[in-house]
Amino acid sequence: MLRVKDLKVKYGVIEAVRGIDFEVKAGEIVTIIGANGAGKTSTLNAIFNVVKKEGYVEFVEADISKIPTHLIVKRGLALVPEGRKIFINLTVEENLRIGAYLNDENYERLRDEMYELFPRLKDKKDNYGGSLSGGEQQMLAIARALMSEPKMLVLDEPSLGLAPKIVKDVFQILVNLNKEKDVTILLVEQNAGAALRIANRGYVMENGSIVLEDDAKALLQSEEIKKKYLGG
Ligand code: ATP
């Protein structure tokens, strides 16, 4: 579904992404794990053409390397950005409305679907985004991205700043979306343990390069991964 070839991102002399290749097949949950600064966010921003890049990106058999961000979203690829980036001065419902800006004729149906998926958001529909807990804000960010009815959801560190129990809840929602709504998922995470437990496959990123790829189960059992990313 998504194919990335020889992707490079440079900020002046800093090579944040050094020619990486990876793919996500329809129906999969794939994770890219790596430490802070490994180049994960730059990779996602490059796919969405939010930063300048070199290389090739294909989505559902079409070259999207050079098309603008809103047209990428229109093709069915949606991003839940790092730090959630919800609108704190707008209500939950207004945040969802913005998520449907390319899909306005379906707004009410989609909003109701989101309230079914995330009952807490329904309870808080008139509350300001900024008044929600971290977990609720993450759920709102996911719901907002789903308002474009994506075939594939890309998430940048959704576990950041959340308590382990809340991480579990958020990741369970991703599993349900994947199984029940047929949403393919690319999950970028520093929390390697949580990500590998729900993923089918994983890539390990270090210093702008992919240094390892395998089934998620194999990565979870690898001594090297345990030592470096899973706290021994
Ligand atoms: P994080 O967990 O912090 O998001 P990451 O793995 O996503 O880390 P990136 O944010 O992609 O990594 O950063 C990769 C490298 O590029 C780092 O060395 C970072 O300092 C650098 N970098 C990122 N954005 C910029 C920028 N706008 N200008 C200059 N350097 C940048």
CSV table of C-alpha atoms and ligand atoms in Angstrom, one decimal:
chain,number,residue,atom,x,y,z
A,1,MET,CA,0.0,0.0,0.0
A,2,LEU,CA,2.8,2.4,0.9
A,3,ARG,CA,6.3,2.0,-0.6
A,4,VAL,CA,9.2,4.2,0.3
A,5,LYS,CA,12.5,4.1,-1.7
A,6,ASP,CA,15.8,5.8,-1.1
A,7,LEU,CA,14.2,8.5,1.0
A,8,LYS,CA,16.5,11.3,2.2
A,9,VAL,CA,15.9,14.4,4.3
A,10,LYS,CA,18.5,17.0,4.9
A,11,TYR,CA,18.4,20.1,7.1
A,12,GLY,CA,21.4,22.1,5.9
A,13,VAL,CA,24.4,19.8,6.6
A,14,ILE,CA,22.4,17.5,8.9
A,15,GLU,CA,21.4,14.3,7.2
A,16,ALA,CA,18.3,13.3,9.2
A,17,VAL,CA,17.2,10.5,6.9
A,18,ARG,CA,19.9,8.8,4.8
A,19,GLY,CA,18.3,6.9,2.0
A,20,ILE,CA,15.8,4.5,3.6
A,21,ASP,CA,13.5,1.9,2.0
A,22,PHE,CA,10.4,0.3,3.6
A,23,GLU,CA,6.9,-0.8,2.8
A,24,VAL,CA,3.6,-1.3,4.5
A,25,LYS,CA,1.2,-3.8,2.9
A,26,ALA,CA,-2.6,-3.5,2.9
A,27,GLY,CA,-4.0,-4.7,6.2
A,28,GLU,CA,-0.7,-4.6,8.2
A,29,ILE,CA,0.3,-2.8,11.3
A,30,VAL,CA,3.9,-1.8,10.8
A,31,THR,CA,6.1,0.0,13.3
A,32,ILE,CA,9.2,2.0,13.0
A,33,ILE,CA,11.0,2.2,16.3
A,34,GLY,CA,14.1,4.2,17.2
A,35,ALA,CA,15.5,6.6,19.8
A,36,ASN,CA,14.9,10.3,20.0
A,37,GLY,CA,16.5,12.0,17.0
A,38,ALA,CA,16.8,8.8,14.9
A,39,GLY,CA,14.9,10.5,12.0
A,40,LYS,CA,11.4,9.0,12.5
A,41,THR,CA,9.4,12.3,12.5
A,42,SER,CA,11.5,13.5,9.5
A,43,THR,CA,10.5,10.3,7.6
A,44,LEU,CA,6.8,10.9,8.2
A,45,ASN,CA,7.0,14.6,7.4
A,46,ALA,CA,8.8,13.7,4.1
A,47,ILE,CA,6.1,11.2,3.2
A,48,PHE,CA,3.5,13.9,3.6
A,49,ASN,CA,5.6,16.5,1.8
A,50,VAL,CA,5.8,18.7,4.9
A,51,VAL,CA,9.6,18.9,4.6
A,52,LYS,CA,11.8,18.9,1.6
A,53,LYS,CA,13.0,15.4,0.6
A,54,GLU,CA,14.6,13.3,-2.1
A,55,GLY,CA,13.4,9.8,-3.1
A,56,TYR,CA,10.3,8.0,-4.1
A,57,VAL,CA,7.0,7.5,-2.2
A,58,GLU,CA,4.2,5.3,-3.6
A,59,PHE,CA,0.7,5.0,-2.1
A,60,VAL,CA,-1.9,2.6,-3.5
A,61,GLU,CA,0.2,2.2,-6.7
A,62,ALA,CA,0.5,5.9,-7.4
A,63,ASP,CA,3.6,8.1,-7.1
A,64,ILE,CA,2.9,10.7,-4.4
A,65,SER,CA,6.5,11.9,-4.1
A,66,LYS,CA,5.7,15.3,-5.4
A,67,ILE,CA,2.0,16.0,-4.7
A,68,PRO,CA,0.9,18.5,-2.0
A,69,THR,CA,-0.1,17.4,1.4
A,70,HIS,CA,-3.9,17.9,1.1
A,71,LEU,CA,-4.0,15.8,-2.0
A,72,ILE,CA,-2.1,13.0,-0.2
A,73,VAL,CA,-4.7,13.1,2.5
A,74,LYS,CA,-7.4,13.1,-0.2
A,75,ARG,CA,-6.0,9.9,-1.6
A,76,GLY,CA,-6.5,8.2,1.8
A,77,LEU,CA,-3.4,8.6,3.8
A,78,ALA,CA,-3.8,10.5,7.2
A,79,LEU,CA,-1.3,11.6,9.8
A,80,VAL,CA,-1.7,11.9,13.5
A,81,PRO,CA,1.2,14.2,14.2
A,82,GLU,CA,3.7,14.1,17.1
A,83,GLY,CA,2.4,16.0,20.1
A,84,ARG,CA,-1.2,15.5,18.9
A,85,LYS,CA,-1.6,19.1,17.6
A,86,ILE,CA,-5.3,19.3,18.4
A,87,PHE,CA,-6.8,22.8,18.6
A,88,ILE,CA,-6.9,23.6,22.3
A,89,ASN,CA,-9.2,26.6,21.9
A,90,LEU,CA,-11.8,24.7,19.9
A,91,THR,CA,-14.3,22.2,21.2
A,92,VAL,CA,-14.0,18.5,20.6
A,93,GLU,CA,-16.8,18.7,18.0
A,94,GLU,CA,-15.1,21.7,16.2
A,95,ASN,CA,-11.8,19.7,16.1
A,96,LEU,CA,-13.7,16.9,14.4
A,97,ARG,CA,-15.3,19.3,11.9
A,98,ILE,CA,-11.9,20.5,10.9
A,99,GLY,CA,-10.8,16.9,10.3
A,100,ALA,CA,-13.6,16.6,7.8
A,101,TYR,CA,-12.6,19.7,5.8
A,102,LEU,CA,-11.9,17.6,2.7
A,103,ASN,CA,-15.0,15.4,3.3
A,104,ASP,CA,-17.6,17.9,4.5
A,105,GLU,CA,-20.6,16.2,2.9
A,106,ASN,CA,-20.0,13.2,5.2
A,107,TYR,CA,-19.3,15.2,8.3
A,108,GLU,CA,-22.3,14.2,10.4
A,109,ARG,CA,-22.1,10.5,9.6
A,110,LEU,CA,-18.4,10.4,10.4
A,111,ARG,CA,-18.8,12.4,13.6
A,112,ASP,CA,-21.4,10.0,14.8
A,113,GLU,CA,-19.1,7.1,13.9
A,114,MET,CA,-16.3,8.7,16.0
A,115,TYR,CA,-18.6,9.1,18.9
A,116,GLU,CA,-19.3,5.4,18.7
A,117,LEU,CA,-15.7,4.5,18.6
A,118,PHE,CA,-14.7,7.0,21.3
A,119,PRO,CA,-17.6,7.4,23.7
A,120,ARG,CA,-15.5,9.7,26.0
A,121,LEU,CA,-15.3,12.2,23.1
A,122,LYS,CA,-19.1,12.2,22.9
A,123,ASP,CA,-19.4,13.0,26.6
A,124,LYS,CA,-17.0,15.9,26.1
A,125,LYS,CA,-18.1,17.1,22.7
A,126,ASP,CA,-18.6,20.7,23.9
A,127,ASN,CA,-15.4,20.9,26.0
A,128,TYR,CA,-12.4,22.7,24.8
A,129,GLY,CA,-9.6,20.5,23.4
A,130,GLY,CA,-7.2,22.0,25.9
A,131,SER,CA,-9.3,20.8,28.8
A,132,LEU,CA,-9.0,17.1,27.9
A,133,SER,CA,-6.6,14.7,29.5
A,134,GLY,CA,-3.5,13.5,27.5
A,135,GLY,CA,-5.2,10.2,26.6
A,136,GLU,CA,-8.4,12.0,25.5
A,137,GLN,CA,-6.4,14.5,23.4
A,138,GLN,CA,-4.6,11.6,21.7
A,139,MET,CA,-8.0,9.9,21.0
A,140,LEU,CA,-9.3,13.2,19.6
A,141,ALA,CA,-6.2,13.5,17.4
A,142,ILE,CA,-6.8,10.0,16.1
A,143,ALA,CA,-10.6,10.7,15.6
A,144,ARG,CA,-9.8,13.9,13.8
A,145,ALA,CA,-7.5,12.0,11.4
A,146,LEU,CA,-10.1,9.4,10.8
A,147,MET,CA,-12.6,12.0,9.6
A,148,SER,CA,-10.9,11.9,6.2
A,149,GLU,CA,-11.8,8.2,6.0
A,150,PRO,CA,-8.2,7.1,5.4
A,151,LYS,CA,-7.2,3.7,4.0
A,152,MET,CA,-4.0,4.1,6.0
A,153,LEU,CA,-3.3,5.9,9.3
A,154,VAL,CA,0.2,7.1,10.1
A,155,LEU,CA,0.9,7.9,13.8
A,156,ASP,CA,3.9,9.8,15.2
A,157,GLU,CA,4.6,8.7,18.8
A,158,PRO,CA,1.0,8.4,20.0
A,159,SER,CA,2.3,7.1,23.4
A,160,LEU,CA,4.3,10.2,24.2
A,161,GLY,CA,3.5,11.5,27.7
A,162,LEU,CA,0.8,8.9,28.4
A,163,ALA,CA,0.6,6.6,31.4
A,164,PRO,CA,1.1,2.9,30.6
A,165,LYS,CA,-2.5,2.0,31.1
A,166,ILE,CA,-3.6,4.8,28.7
A,167,VAL,CA,-1.0,3.7,26.2
A,168,LYS,CA,-2.6,0.3,26.3
A,169,ASP,CA,-6.1,1.7,25.7
A,170,VAL,CA,-4.9,3.9,22.8
A,171,PHE,CA,-3.1,1.0,21.2
A,172,GLN,CA,-6.1,-1.3,21.7
A,173,ILE,CA,-8.1,1.2,19.6
A,174,LEU,CA,-5.5,1.0,16.9
A,175,VAL,CA,-5.8,-2.8,16.8
A,176,ASN,CA,-9.6,-2.5,16.6
A,177,LEU,CA,-9.4,0.0,13.8
A,178,ASN,CA,-7.1,-2.3,11.9
A,179,LYS,CA,-9.2,-5.4,12.4
A,180,GLU,CA,-12.7,-4.0,12.3
A,181,LYS,CA,-12.4,-1.0,10.0
A,182,ASP,CA,-9.7,-2.4,7.8
A,183,VAL,CA,-7.4,0.6,8.4
A,184,THR,CA,-3.7,-0.1,7.6
A,185,ILE,CA,-1.4,1.4,10.2
A,186,LEU,CA,2.1,2.8,10.3
A,187,LEU,CA,3.1,3.5,13.8
A,188,VAL,CA,6.3,5.4,14.7
A,189,GLU,CA,7.3,4.9,18.3
A,190,GLN,CA,10.1,5.3,20.9
A,191,ASN,CA,8.0,2.9,23.1
A,192,ALA,CA,9.3,-0.1,21.3
A,193,GLY,CA,7.7,-2.7,23.6
A,194,ALA,CA,4.2,-1.4,23.2
A,195,ALA,CA,4.5,-0.9,19.5
A,196,LEU,CA,6.0,-4.3,18.7
A,197,ARG,CA,3.3,-6.0,20.8
A,198,ILE,CA,0.6,-4.8,18.4
A,199,ALA,CA,2.6,-4.7,15.1
A,200,ASN,CA,2.9,-7.4,12.5
A,201,ARG,CA,6.4,-6.2,11.4
A,202,GLY,CA,8.9,-3.6,12.6
A,203,TYR,CA,11.8,-1.5,11.3
A,204,VAL,CA,14.5,-0.2,13.5
A,205,MET,CA,15.9,3.2,12.8
A,206,GLU,CA,19.2,4.6,14.0
A,207,ASN,CA,21.0,7.8,12.9
A,208,GLY,CA,18.8,8.2,9.8
A,209,SER,CA,19.1,4.6,8.6
A,210,ILE,CA,17.0,1.5,8.9
A,211,VAL,CA,19.4,-1.0,10.5
A,212,LEU,CA,17.0,-3.9,11.1
A,213,GLU,CA,13.7,-5.2,9.9
A,214,ASP,CA,11.8,-8.3,10.9
A,215,ASP,CA,8.5,-9.7,12.2
A,216,ALA,CA,7.5,-7.9,15.3
A,217,LYS,CA,7.6,-11.1,17.4
A,218,ALA,CA,11.1,-11.8,16.3
A,219,LEU,CA,12.2,-8.3,17.2
A,220,LEU,CA,10.6,-8.5,20.6
A,221,GLN,CA,12.7,-11.7,21.2
A,222,SER,CA,15.9,-10.3,19.8
A,223,GLU,CA,18.7,-9.9,22.4
A,224,GLU,CA,19.9,-6.8,20.7
A,225,ILE,CA,16.5,-5.2,20.7
A,226,LYS,CA,15.9,-6.2,24.3
A,227,LYS,CA,19.1,-4.6,25.4
A,228,LYS,CA,18.8,-1.4,23.4
A,229,TYR,CA,15.1,-0.7,23.3
A,230,LEU,CA,13.3,-2.8,25.8
A,231,GLY,CA,15.3,-2.0,29.0
A,232,GLY,CA,17.2,-5.3,29.1
B,1,ATP,P1,11.8,12.5,17.9
B,1,ATP,O1,11.6,11.4,18.7
B,1,ATP,O2,12.5,13.7,18.7
B,1,ATP,O3,10.7,13.0,17.1
B,1,ATP,P2,12.9,11.5,15.5
B,1,ATP,O4,13.4,10.1,15.5
B,1,ATP,O5,11.5,11.7,15.0
B,1,ATP,O6,13.0,12.1,17.0
B,1,ATP,P3,13.7,13.7,13.9
B,1,ATP,O7,12.8,14.6,14.6
B,1,ATP,O8,13.3,13.2,12.5
B,1,ATP,O9,13.9,12.4,14.7
B,1,ATP,O10,15.1,14.3,13.8
B,1,ATP,C1,16.3,13.7,13.2
B,1,ATP,C2,17.5,14.6,13.2
B,1,ATP,O11,17.2,15.8,12.4
B,1,ATP,C3,17.8,15.1,14.6
B,1,ATP,O12,19.2,15.2,14.6
B,1,ATP,C4,17.2,16.5,14.7
B,1,ATP,O13,17.9,17.3,15.6
B,1,ATP,C5,17.3,17.0,13.3
B,1,ATP,N1,16.2,17.9,12.9
B,1,ATP,C6,14.9,17.6,12.9
B,1,ATP,N2,14.2,18.7,12.5
B,1,ATP,C7,15.0,19.6,12.2
B,1,ATP,C8,14.9,21.0,11.6
B,1,ATP,N3,13.7,21.5,11.3
B,1,ATP,N4,16.1,21.7,11.4
B,1,ATP,C9,17.3,21.1,11.7
B,1,ATP,N5,17.5,19.9,12.2
B,1,ATP,C10,16.4,19.1,12.4
